Structures are given as C-alpha cells and as structure tokens.
Coordinates of C-alpha atoms in Angstrom, one line a residue:
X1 CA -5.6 -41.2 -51.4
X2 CA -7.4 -44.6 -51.6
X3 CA -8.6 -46.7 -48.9
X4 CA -6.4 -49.0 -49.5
X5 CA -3.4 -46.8 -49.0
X6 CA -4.3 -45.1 -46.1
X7 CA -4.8 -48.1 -44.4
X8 CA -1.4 -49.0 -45.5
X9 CA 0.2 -45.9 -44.1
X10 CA -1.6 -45.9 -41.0
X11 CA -0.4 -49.6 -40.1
X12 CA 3.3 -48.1 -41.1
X13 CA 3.2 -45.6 -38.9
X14 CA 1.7 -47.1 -35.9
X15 CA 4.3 -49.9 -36.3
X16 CA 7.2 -47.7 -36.1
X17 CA 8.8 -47.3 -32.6
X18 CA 12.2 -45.6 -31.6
X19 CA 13.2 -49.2 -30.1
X20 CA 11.9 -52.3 -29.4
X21 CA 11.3 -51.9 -25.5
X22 CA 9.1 -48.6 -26.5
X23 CA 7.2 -51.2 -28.7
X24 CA 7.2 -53.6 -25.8
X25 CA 5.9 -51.0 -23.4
X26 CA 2.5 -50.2 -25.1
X27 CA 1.6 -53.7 -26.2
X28 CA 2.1 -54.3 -22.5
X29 CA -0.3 -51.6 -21.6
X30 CA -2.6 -52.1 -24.1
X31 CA -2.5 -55.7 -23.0
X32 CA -3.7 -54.3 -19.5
X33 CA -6.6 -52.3 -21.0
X34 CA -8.0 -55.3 -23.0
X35 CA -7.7 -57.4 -20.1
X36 CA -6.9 -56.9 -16.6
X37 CA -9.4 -53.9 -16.7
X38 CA -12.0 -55.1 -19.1
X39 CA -12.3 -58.6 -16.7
X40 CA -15.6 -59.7 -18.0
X41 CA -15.5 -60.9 -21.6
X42 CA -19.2 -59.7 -22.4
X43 CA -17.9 -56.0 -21.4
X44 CA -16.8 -55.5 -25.2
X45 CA -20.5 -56.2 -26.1
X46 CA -21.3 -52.6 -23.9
X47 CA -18.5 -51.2 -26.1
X48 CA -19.5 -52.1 -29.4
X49 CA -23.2 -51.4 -28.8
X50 CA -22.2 -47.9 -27.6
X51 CA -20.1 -47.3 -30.8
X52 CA -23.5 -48.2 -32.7
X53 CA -25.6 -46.3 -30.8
X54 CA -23.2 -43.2 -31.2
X55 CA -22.7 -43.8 -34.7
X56 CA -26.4 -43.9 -35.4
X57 CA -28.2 -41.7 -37.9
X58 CA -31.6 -41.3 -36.5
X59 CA -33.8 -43.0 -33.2
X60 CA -34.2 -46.3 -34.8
X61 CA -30.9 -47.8 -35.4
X62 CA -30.6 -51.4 -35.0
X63 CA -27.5 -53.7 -33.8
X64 CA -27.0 -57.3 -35.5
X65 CA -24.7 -60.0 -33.4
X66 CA -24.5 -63.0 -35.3
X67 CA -22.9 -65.6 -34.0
X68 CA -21.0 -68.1 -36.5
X69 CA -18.3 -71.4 -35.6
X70 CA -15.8 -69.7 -34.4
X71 CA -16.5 -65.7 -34.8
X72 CA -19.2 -63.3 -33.8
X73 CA -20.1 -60.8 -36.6
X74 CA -21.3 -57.3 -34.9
X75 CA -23.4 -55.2 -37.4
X76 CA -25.4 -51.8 -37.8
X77 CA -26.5 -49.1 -40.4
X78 CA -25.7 -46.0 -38.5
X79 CA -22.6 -43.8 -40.2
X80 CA -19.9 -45.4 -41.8
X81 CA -16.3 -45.3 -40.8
X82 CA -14.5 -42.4 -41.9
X83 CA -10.6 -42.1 -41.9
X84 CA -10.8 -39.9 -38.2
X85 CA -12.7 -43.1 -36.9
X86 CA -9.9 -45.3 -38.1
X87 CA -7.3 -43.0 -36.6
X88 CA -9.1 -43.2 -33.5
X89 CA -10.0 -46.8 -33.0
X90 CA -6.0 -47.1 -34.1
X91 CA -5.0 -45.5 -31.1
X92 CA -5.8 -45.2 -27.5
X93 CA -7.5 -42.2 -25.9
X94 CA -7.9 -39.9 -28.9
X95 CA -11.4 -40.5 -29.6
X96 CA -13.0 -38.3 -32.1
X97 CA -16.1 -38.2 -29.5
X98 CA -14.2 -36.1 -26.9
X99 CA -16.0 -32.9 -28.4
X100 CA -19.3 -33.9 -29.2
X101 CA -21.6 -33.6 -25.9
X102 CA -24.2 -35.9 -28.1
X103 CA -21.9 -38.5 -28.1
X104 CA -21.4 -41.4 -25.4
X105 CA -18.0 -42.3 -25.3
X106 CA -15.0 -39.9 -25.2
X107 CA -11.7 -42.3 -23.8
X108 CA -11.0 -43.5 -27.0
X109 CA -10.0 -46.7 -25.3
X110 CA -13.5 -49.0 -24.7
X111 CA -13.5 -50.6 -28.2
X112 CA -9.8 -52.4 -27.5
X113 CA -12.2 -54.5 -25.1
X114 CA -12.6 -56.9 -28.1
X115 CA -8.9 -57.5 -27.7
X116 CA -9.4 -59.4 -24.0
X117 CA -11.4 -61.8 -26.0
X118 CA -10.0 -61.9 -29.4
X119 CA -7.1 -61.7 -31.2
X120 CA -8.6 -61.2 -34.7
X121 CA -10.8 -58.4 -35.1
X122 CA -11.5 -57.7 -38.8
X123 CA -13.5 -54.7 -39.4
X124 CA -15.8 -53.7 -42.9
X125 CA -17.3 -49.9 -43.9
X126 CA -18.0 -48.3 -46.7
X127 CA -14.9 -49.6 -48.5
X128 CA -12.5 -49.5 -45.7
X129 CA -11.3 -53.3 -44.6
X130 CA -9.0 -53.6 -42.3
X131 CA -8.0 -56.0 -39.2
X132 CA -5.9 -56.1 -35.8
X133 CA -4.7 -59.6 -36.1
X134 CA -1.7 -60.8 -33.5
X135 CA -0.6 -63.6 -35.4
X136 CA 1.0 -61.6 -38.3
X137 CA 3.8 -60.1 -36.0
X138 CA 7.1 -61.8 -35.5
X139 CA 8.0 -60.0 -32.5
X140 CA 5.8 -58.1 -29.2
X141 CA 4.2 -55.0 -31.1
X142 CA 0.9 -53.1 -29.7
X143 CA -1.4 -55.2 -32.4
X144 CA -4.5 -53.5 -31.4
X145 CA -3.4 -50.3 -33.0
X146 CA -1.6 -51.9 -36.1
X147 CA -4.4 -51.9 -39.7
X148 CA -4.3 -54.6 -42.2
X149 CA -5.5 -54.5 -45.1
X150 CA -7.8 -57.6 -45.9
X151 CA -9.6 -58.8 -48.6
X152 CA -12.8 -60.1 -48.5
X153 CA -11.9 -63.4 -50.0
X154 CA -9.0 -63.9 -47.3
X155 CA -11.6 -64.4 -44.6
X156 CA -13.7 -68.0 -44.1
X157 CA -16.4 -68.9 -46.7
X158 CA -19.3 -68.1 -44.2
X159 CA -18.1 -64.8 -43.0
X160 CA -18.1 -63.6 -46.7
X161 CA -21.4 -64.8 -47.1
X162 CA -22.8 -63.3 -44.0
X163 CA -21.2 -60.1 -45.1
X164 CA -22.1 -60.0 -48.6
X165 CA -25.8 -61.0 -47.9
X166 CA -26.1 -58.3 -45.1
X167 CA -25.6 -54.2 -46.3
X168 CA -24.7 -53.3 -43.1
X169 CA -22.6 -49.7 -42.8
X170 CA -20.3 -51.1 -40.6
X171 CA -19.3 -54.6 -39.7
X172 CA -17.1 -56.0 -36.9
X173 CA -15.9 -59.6 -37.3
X174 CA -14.1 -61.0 -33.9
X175 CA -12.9 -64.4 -34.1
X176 CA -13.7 -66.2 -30.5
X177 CA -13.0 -69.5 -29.2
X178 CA -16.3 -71.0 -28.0
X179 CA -18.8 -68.8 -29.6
X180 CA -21.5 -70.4 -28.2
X181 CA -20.6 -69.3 -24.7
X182 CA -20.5 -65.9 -25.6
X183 CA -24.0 -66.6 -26.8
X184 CA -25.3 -67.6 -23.2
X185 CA -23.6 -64.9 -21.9
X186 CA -25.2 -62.4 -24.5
X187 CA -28.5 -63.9 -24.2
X188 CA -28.5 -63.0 -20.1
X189 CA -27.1 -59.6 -20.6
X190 CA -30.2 -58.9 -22.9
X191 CA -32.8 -60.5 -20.9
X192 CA -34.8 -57.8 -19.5
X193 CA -34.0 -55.6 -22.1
X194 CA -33.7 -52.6 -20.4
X195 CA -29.8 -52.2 -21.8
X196 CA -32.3 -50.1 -24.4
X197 CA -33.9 -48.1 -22.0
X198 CA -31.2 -45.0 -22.0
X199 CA -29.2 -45.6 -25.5
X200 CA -30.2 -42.6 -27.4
X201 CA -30.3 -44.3 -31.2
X202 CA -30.7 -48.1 -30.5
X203 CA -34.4 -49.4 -30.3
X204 CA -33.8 -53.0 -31.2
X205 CA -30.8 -55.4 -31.4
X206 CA -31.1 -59.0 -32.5
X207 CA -29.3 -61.8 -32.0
X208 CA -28.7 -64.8 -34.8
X209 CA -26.8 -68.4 -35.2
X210 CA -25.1 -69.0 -38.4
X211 CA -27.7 -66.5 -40.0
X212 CA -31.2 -67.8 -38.1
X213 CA -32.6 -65.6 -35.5
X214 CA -32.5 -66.4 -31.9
X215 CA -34.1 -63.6 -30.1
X216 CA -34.4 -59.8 -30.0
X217 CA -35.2 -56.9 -27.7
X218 CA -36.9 -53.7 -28.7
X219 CA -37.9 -50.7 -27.2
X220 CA -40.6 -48.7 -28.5
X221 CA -42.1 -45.4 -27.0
X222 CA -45.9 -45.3 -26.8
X223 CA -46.4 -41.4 -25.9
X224 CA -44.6 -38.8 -25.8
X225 CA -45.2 -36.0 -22.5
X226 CA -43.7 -32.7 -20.6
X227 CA -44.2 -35.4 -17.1
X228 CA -43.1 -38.6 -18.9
X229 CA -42.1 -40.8 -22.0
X230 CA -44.3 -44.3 -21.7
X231 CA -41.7 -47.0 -23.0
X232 CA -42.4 -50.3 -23.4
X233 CA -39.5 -52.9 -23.8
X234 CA -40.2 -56.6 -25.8
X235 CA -38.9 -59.6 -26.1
X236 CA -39.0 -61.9 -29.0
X237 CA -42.0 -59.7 -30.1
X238 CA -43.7 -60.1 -27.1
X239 CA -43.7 -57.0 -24.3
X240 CA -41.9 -57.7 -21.1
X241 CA -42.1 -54.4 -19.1
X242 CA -43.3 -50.8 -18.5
X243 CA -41.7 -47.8 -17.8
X244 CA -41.9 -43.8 -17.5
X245 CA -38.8 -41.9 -18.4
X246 CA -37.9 -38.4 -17.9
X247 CA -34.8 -36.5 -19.8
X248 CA -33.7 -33.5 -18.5
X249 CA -31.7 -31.6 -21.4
X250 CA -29.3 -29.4 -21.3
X251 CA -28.6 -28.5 -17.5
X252 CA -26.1 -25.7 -17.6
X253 CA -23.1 -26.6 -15.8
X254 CA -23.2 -23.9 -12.7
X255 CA -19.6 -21.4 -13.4
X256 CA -17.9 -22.7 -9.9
X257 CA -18.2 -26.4 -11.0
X258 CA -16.8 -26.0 -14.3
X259 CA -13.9 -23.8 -12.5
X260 CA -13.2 -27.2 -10.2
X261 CA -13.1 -29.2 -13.0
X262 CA -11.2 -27.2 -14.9
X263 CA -8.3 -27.5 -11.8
X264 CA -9.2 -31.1 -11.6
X265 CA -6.6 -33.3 -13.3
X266 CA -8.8 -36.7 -13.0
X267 CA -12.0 -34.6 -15.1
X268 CA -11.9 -35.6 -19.2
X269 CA -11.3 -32.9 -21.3
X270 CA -15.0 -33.5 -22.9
X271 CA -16.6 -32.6 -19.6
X272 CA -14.0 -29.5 -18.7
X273 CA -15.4 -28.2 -22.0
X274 CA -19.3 -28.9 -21.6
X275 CA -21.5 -26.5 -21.3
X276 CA -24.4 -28.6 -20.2
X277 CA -24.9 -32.3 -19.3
X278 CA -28.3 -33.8 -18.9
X279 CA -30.0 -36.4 -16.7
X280 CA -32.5 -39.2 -17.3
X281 CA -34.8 -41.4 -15.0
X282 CA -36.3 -44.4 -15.3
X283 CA -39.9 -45.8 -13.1
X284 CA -40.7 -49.1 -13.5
X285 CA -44.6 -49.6 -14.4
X286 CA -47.1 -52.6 -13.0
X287 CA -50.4 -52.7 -13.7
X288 CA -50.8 -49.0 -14.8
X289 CA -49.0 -48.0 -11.1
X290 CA -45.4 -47.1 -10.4
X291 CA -43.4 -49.6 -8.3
X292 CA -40.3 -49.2 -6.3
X293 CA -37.0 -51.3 -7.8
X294 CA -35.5 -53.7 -5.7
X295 CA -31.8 -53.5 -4.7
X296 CA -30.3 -55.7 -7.4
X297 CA -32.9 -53.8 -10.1
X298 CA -31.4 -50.5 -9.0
X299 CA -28.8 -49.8 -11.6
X300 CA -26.9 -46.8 -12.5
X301 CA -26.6 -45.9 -15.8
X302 CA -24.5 -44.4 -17.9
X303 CA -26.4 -44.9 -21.1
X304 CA -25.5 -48.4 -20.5
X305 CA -26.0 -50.5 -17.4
X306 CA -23.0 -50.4 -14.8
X307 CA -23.0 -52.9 -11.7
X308 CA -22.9 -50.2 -9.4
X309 CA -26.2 -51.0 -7.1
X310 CA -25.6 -50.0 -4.3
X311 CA -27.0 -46.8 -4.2
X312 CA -30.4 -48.2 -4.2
X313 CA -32.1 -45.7 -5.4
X314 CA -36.0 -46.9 -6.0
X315 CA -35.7 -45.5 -9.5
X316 CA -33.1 -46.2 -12.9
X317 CA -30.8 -43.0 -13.1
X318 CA -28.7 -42.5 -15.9
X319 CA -25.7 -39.3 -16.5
X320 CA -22.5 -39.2 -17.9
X321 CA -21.3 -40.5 -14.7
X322 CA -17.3 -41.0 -14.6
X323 CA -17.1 -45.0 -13.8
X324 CA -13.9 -47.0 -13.8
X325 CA -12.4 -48.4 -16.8
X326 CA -14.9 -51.7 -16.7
X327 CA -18.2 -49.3 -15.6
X328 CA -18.6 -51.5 -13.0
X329 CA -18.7 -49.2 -10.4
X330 CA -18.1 -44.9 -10.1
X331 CA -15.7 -43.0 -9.1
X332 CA -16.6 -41.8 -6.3
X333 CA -13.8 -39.1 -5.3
X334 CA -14.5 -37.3 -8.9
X335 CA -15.8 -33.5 -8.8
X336 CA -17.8 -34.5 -11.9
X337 CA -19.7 -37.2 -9.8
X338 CA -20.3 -35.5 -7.1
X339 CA -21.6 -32.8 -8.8
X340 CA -23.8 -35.1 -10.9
X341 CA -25.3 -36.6 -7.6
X342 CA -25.8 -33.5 -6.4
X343 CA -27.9 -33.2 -9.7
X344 CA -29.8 -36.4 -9.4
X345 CA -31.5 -35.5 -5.9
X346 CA -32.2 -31.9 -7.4
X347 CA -33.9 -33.2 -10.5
X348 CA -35.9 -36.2 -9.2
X349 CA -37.8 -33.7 -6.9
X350 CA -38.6 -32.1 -9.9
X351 CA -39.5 -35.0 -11.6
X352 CA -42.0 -35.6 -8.8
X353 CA -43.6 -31.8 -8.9
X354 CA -43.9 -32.7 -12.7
X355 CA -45.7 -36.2 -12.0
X356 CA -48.0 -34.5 -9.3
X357 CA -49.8 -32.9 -12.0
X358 CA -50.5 -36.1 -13.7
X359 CA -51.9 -39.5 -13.7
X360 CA -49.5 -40.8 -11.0
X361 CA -50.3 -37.7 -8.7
X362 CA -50.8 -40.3 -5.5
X363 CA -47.7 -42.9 -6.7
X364 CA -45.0 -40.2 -6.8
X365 CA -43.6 -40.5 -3.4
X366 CA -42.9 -44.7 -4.8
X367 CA -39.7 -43.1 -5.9
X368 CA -38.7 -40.6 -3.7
X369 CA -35.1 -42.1 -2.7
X370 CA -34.3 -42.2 1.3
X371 CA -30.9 -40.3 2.3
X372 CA -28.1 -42.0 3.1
X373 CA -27.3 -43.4 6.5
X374 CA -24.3 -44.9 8.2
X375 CA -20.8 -44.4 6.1
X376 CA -20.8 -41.4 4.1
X377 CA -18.8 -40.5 1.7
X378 CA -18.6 -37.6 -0.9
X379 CA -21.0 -38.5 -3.6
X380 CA -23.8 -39.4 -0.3
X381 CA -22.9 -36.1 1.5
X382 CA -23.3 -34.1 -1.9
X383 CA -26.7 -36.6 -2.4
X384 CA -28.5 -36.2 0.9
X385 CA -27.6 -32.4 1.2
X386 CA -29.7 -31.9 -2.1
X387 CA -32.4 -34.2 -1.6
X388 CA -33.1 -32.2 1.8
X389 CA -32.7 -29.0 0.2
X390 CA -35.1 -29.9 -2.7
X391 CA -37.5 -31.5 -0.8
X392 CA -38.6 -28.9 1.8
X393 CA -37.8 -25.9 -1.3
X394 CA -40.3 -27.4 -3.8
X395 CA -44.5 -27.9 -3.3
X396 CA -44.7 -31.0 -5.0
X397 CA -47.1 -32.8 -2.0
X398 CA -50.8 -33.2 -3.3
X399 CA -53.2 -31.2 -0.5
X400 CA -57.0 -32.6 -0.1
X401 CA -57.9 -29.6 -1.9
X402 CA -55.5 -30.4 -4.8
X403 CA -53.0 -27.8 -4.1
X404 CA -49.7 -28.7 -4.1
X405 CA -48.2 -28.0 -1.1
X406 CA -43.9 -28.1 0.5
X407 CA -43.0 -30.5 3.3
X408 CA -43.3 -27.4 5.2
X409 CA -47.0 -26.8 5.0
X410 CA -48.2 -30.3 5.6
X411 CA -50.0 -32.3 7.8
X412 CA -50.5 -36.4 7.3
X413 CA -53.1 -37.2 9.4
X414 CA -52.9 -41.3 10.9
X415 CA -55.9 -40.7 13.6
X416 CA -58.9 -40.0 10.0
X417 CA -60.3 -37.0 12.3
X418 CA -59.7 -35.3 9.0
X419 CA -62.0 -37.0 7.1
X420 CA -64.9 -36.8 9.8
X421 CA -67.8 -34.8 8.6
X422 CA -69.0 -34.1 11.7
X423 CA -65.1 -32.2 12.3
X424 CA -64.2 -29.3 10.4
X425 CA -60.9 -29.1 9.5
X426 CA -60.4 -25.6 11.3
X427 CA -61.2 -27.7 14.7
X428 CA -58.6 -30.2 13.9
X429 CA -55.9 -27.8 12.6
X430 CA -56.3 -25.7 15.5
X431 CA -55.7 -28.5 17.9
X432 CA -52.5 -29.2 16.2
X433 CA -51.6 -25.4 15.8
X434 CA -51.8 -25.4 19.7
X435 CA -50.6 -28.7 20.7
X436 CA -47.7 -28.4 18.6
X437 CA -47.3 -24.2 18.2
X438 CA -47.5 -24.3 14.5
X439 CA -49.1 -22.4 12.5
X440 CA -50.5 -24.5 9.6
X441 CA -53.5 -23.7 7.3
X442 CA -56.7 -25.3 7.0
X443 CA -55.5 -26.9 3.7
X444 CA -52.2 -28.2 5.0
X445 CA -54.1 -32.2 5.0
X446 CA -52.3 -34.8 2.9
X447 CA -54.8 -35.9 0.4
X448 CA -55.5 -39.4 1.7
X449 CA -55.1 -41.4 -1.4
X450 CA -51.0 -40.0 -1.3
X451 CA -49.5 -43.5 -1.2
X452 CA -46.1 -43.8 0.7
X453 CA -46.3 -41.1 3.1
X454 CA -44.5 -42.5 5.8
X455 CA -41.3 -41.7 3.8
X456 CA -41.9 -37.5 4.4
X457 CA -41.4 -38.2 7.7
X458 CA -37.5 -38.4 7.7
X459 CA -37.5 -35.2 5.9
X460 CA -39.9 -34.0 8.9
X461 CA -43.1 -33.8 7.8
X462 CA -45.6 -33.2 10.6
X463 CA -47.7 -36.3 11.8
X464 CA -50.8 -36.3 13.7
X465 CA -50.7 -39.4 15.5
X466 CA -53.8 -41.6 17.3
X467 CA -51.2 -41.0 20.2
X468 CA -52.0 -37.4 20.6
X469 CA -56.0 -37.9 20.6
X470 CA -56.0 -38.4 24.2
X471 CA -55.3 -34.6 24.2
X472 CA -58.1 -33.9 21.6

C-alpha cells in the first residue's frame, strides 16, 4: 500500500461515525483535551520535544523550532514516522509507547496539545504528509484525528523552502496566530536550560526566525562516574550552570506494589506491566561546591519540568511520576506516586553514601531533604517514613577518622573539646557516654569539615552542646 493510500484510508475511517451526535461527542472531548486541560499554550512545546526525544536514535539528537509569519516549524532527525505512529497520533490514548519502559510518554493524548493553539497542523516524514486541518469540514467532526493528504506545493512558499532546505526525519508545521509571541514564550521556557537536564536523547535544541538563529541551549556531559555524571548546560554557546546527576536504573518494582497496581484502576497499563522504573537526581554546582535549590528552583521532573514545587526538595528529582493531564502538578492519591516517593527518599540516601566517597564528601548533607511537617498527606507520609528509615539504616556520615558512620553512631561536637590536643577523645566520649548513658565509640566524632550538620539533628543525631560543659 502507498503512503498516499494509507493516509487516505486512515482519514476514511476515522471520519466515519454511527451518527452525527457520536461525531459531535469526541470532537467535544477532544476539544477538552486540547484545551481546557492543556491551559498554557507553550504546554504543546513539552509535547512535541518529548516526542523528539522518544523518537531519537542515539544521545545527541537535536530539536529545531523555527519560527516563520504565521507558523512554527518543529523539526528533528530521530526515527521517522511509521504507519503505527500515524495510527497513534490519529487517535487518542493508544500510543505505541505504552510498552516500551524506554520511552516517555504512554497516553497517546499529549501531542493533540498543538490543537489548543492551532488548527492546522501539517506534519512531513519519510514520505508520509499529512495534516489535521478544521477548516476542511463542513460540519463538527473530531479534526484532530482526521489525515489529509497534502502536497508540498499546497503549503506557503516559505514553508516549502524551510522544508526543502532542511533534511529533517520528521517535520511538524503548526500554523499560529502571533508567532512571535510564542517566541517570547519559548525563549523563557528555555532560559536556564535545564528542560535538557533529564531528556534521555536531546542535548541541544535551537531556536530560529524565518531561517536565522536566535538562540540555543545544550547540554553536554563532562565525565562520566559510579557517584555522579558532571553536566554542564549553555546558552548561545556560552555555559550557564553546573550540575551532578545520578541515574538509578532499573529498580525492580517490589511484587506487593505491582499487585496494588495491578487492582488499581487510575495506574496506566505501561506501569502495571513494568518490571522496573528508575530514578534520577539533579545537584546544582557553584564554584566547584554543591548548593541547595531554592523553592521556585525546586522542580519535579518527569523527564520534563512540571510546576509542581512545592515539595522543596534541595535537589532536581526526576521519575515517571503520574502528573495530571497539563504536568502541572502530581497526583497525589496514585499508588504509583506514592510508591515512587517512597523511592526518592530511599535512593537520595544512597546517593549521599555514594557522594561520601568522593569529592563532595563534606557537601553531601546540602541536599539531604527535611521531612515533611504540618499537613500530610499520602505521598509525605510515604516520603518522610523512608527518609527516616534510610537515614538511620545507611552509614553514609563521614567520621574524623574517615569512616563512615549511621546517624546512630555519631556524635557532632558544638563545644571543639574534640579537637583539643590536650583532650583525648576517650575523655570526651566518656563524659558523654555517662552524661547521656550511651554507649558511643571513640570514633563516633563528626569530621568537622561536614558542612550542614545541624540538619541530622531532626533525625536525632546526638549533640554535644557548650550547654553541657558546665558538667564537664
């Protein structure tokens, strides 16, 4: 069968209804999706840089907007459509991502975003050109879902040029009304560049005006560690931040949560079928030392940025976390999430036992998240039971002798008899032993340099205070 025709048939048979009020009925709720639920026009950016990223054939794929009078040409050389990535972005929910765990997306409804702002999407692959175009129906249809075949030479002068000059493997025209808002809007959502940070393909996207560059970002790793990745994002060629990142791959889903999940009507299909999931952090670097994210920096992720900050964690996390339908904010009743927060407070322990062996030994506890006070819900109960658990169960506290030691087994000394020559550290840690009827060894001592100590102490770390000296 030729392109041609099976773009033919496939608009056929996604225009056929039983009656005109079914018809009615899903261009209503596809309406909705486009819409009401993706309320911020630059959400179908997320979408279409997703779809690039997943289509991607190796680490270095790169994403192309242009921006021309009155359309915005989306480009990238990962795979080319096939006919089961037609079918798919013709319907709604049957993504041909659902079963592949290395693969973002799985609703098989994020690209009809481009509908909320457009309503002439015209898309070119490997032979296969096709639109979505509202105007051509004479009465209320689902649109979205309908392929036309287009020829080149049926679109505007420029877009043939920009697509004839460019051998892109796919290319997504969407005809918008004030382009150069978009633009704006485009430029901010790229500004710090860290949309890269947690895309698995993408390392660079660029941004042009009627075929001249405007500005790019680009992520590139330096090294490569067990403890960390070192990634450095730019802007316009020049670099505009640090970071370590961690991945943990392919943590096996425990039997009992994959049995709740599997009763769970909310959980996608995708994630009732996984095996394992994995988990990634982000630290932001200064001057060769870790530093804590403020509240509006703390994002979570879920390869893309969500507005969800209100977690403030001091780090970037990013998981397959279930968000609602604009990923602006998680679900926080879902077994999945719950499970995956869980997850997060068990894993950036780890993360932290791993660091303690390396450079930023004394910077770790920069990024060991407080629990949760005041209102708590699920996905903070699940959190802060974790996060205590992990804390006390792992050693990951640097000793003065270099050992690394549990919250258990330490002491943080605030009065510096420790440090004393003329002290030994037996007389000191037998005055506590007594004072406090502990039984601590001569090697429990923080080492000094740890920076950030005063966080252990919610998670009841032992402090010798100046207070107690008057008992010394």
């Amino acid at each position: 069968m030729s392109k041609k025709k099976f773009i033919q048939d496939l608009r056929e048979e996604n225009s056929t209804f039983n009656s005109q009020r079914q018809a009615e009925m899903f261009a209503n709720f596809l309406n909705l999706i486009s819409t009401d639920i993706y309320s911020e026009s630059q959400r179908f950016v997320f979408e279409l840089i997703q779809n690039a990223d997943d289509a991607a054939k190796d680490t270095n794929n790169e994403i192309h907007f242009d921006f021309l009078s009155n359309c915005l040409i989306v480009s990238h050389k990962g795979k080319p459509f096939d006919e089961n990535d037609i079918i798919s972005l013709s319907g709604a929910g049957a993504s041909t991502k659902r079963a592949d765990p290395t693969k973002t997306g799985y609703k098989g409804i994020g690209f009809k975003s481009v509908f909320g702002k457009s309503e002439l999407v015209t898309i070119f692959s490997d032979g296969y050109q096709f639109r979505f175009d509202k105007s051509v129906h004479n009465q209320k249809l689902p649109w979205q879902i309908i392929p036309i075949w287009t020829e080149l030479n049926e679109l505007s002068d420029e877009i043939q040029k920009s697509i004839l000059e460019n051998n892109y493997a796919v290319s997504t025209t969407i005809e918008i009304k004030k382009p150069e808002e978009l633009l704006k809007e485009l430029n901010e959502l790229l500004s710090n560049g860290q949309i890269l940070l947690f895309l698995r393909r993408v390392s660079k996207i660029s941004v042009s005006h009627n075929g001249k560059p405007v500005s790019s970002i680009e992520k590139k790793i330096i090294s490569n560690d067990r403890a960390f990745n070192e990634t450095t994002l730019y802007k316009n060629g020049k670099e505009i931040s640090s970071w370590i990142t961690k991945t943990f791959e392919r943590i096996t889903i425990p039997q009992d949560t994959k049995e709740a999940l599997r009763q769970d009507e909310k959980t996608p299909e995708k994630l009732k079928e996984a095996d394992y999931t994995e988990l990634s952090f982000a630290a932001k670097i200064e001057e060769g030392k870790i530093i804590e994210l403020k509240k509006d920096e703390s994002l979570i992720f879920t390869y893309l940025p969500t507005k969800c900050d209100k977690f403030n964690f001091p780090f970037l996390v990013n998981g397959s976390f279930l968000t609602t339908a604009s990923r602006e904010d998680l679900h926080e009743d879902r077994i999945w999430n719950q499970w995956l927060f869980k997850l997060t407070a068990e894993k950036i322990i780890d993360w932290l036992e791993i660091l303690s062996k390396s450079k930023f030994e004394f910077q770790i506890l920069q990024l060991l998240p407080s629990k949760f006070g005041g209102i708590h819900n699920e996905l903070r109960v699940s959190f802060n039971q974790s996060l205590e658990k992990s804390a006390k169960q792992k050693a990951f506290i640097p000793s003065k002798n270099a050992k690394l030691k549990k919250i258990t087994e330490i002491i943080i000394d605030k009065t510096g008899l420790s440090e004393l020559s003329f002290l030994t550290p037996e007389t000191v840690i037998s005055f506590i032993n007594q004072k406090e009827n502990t039984n601590f060894k001569t090697d429990s001592f923080v080492n000094p340099q740890l920076q950030r100590t005063d966080k252990l102490r919610s998670f009841g770390a032992m402090f010798f205070e100046s207070e107690t000296l008057q008992y010394f």
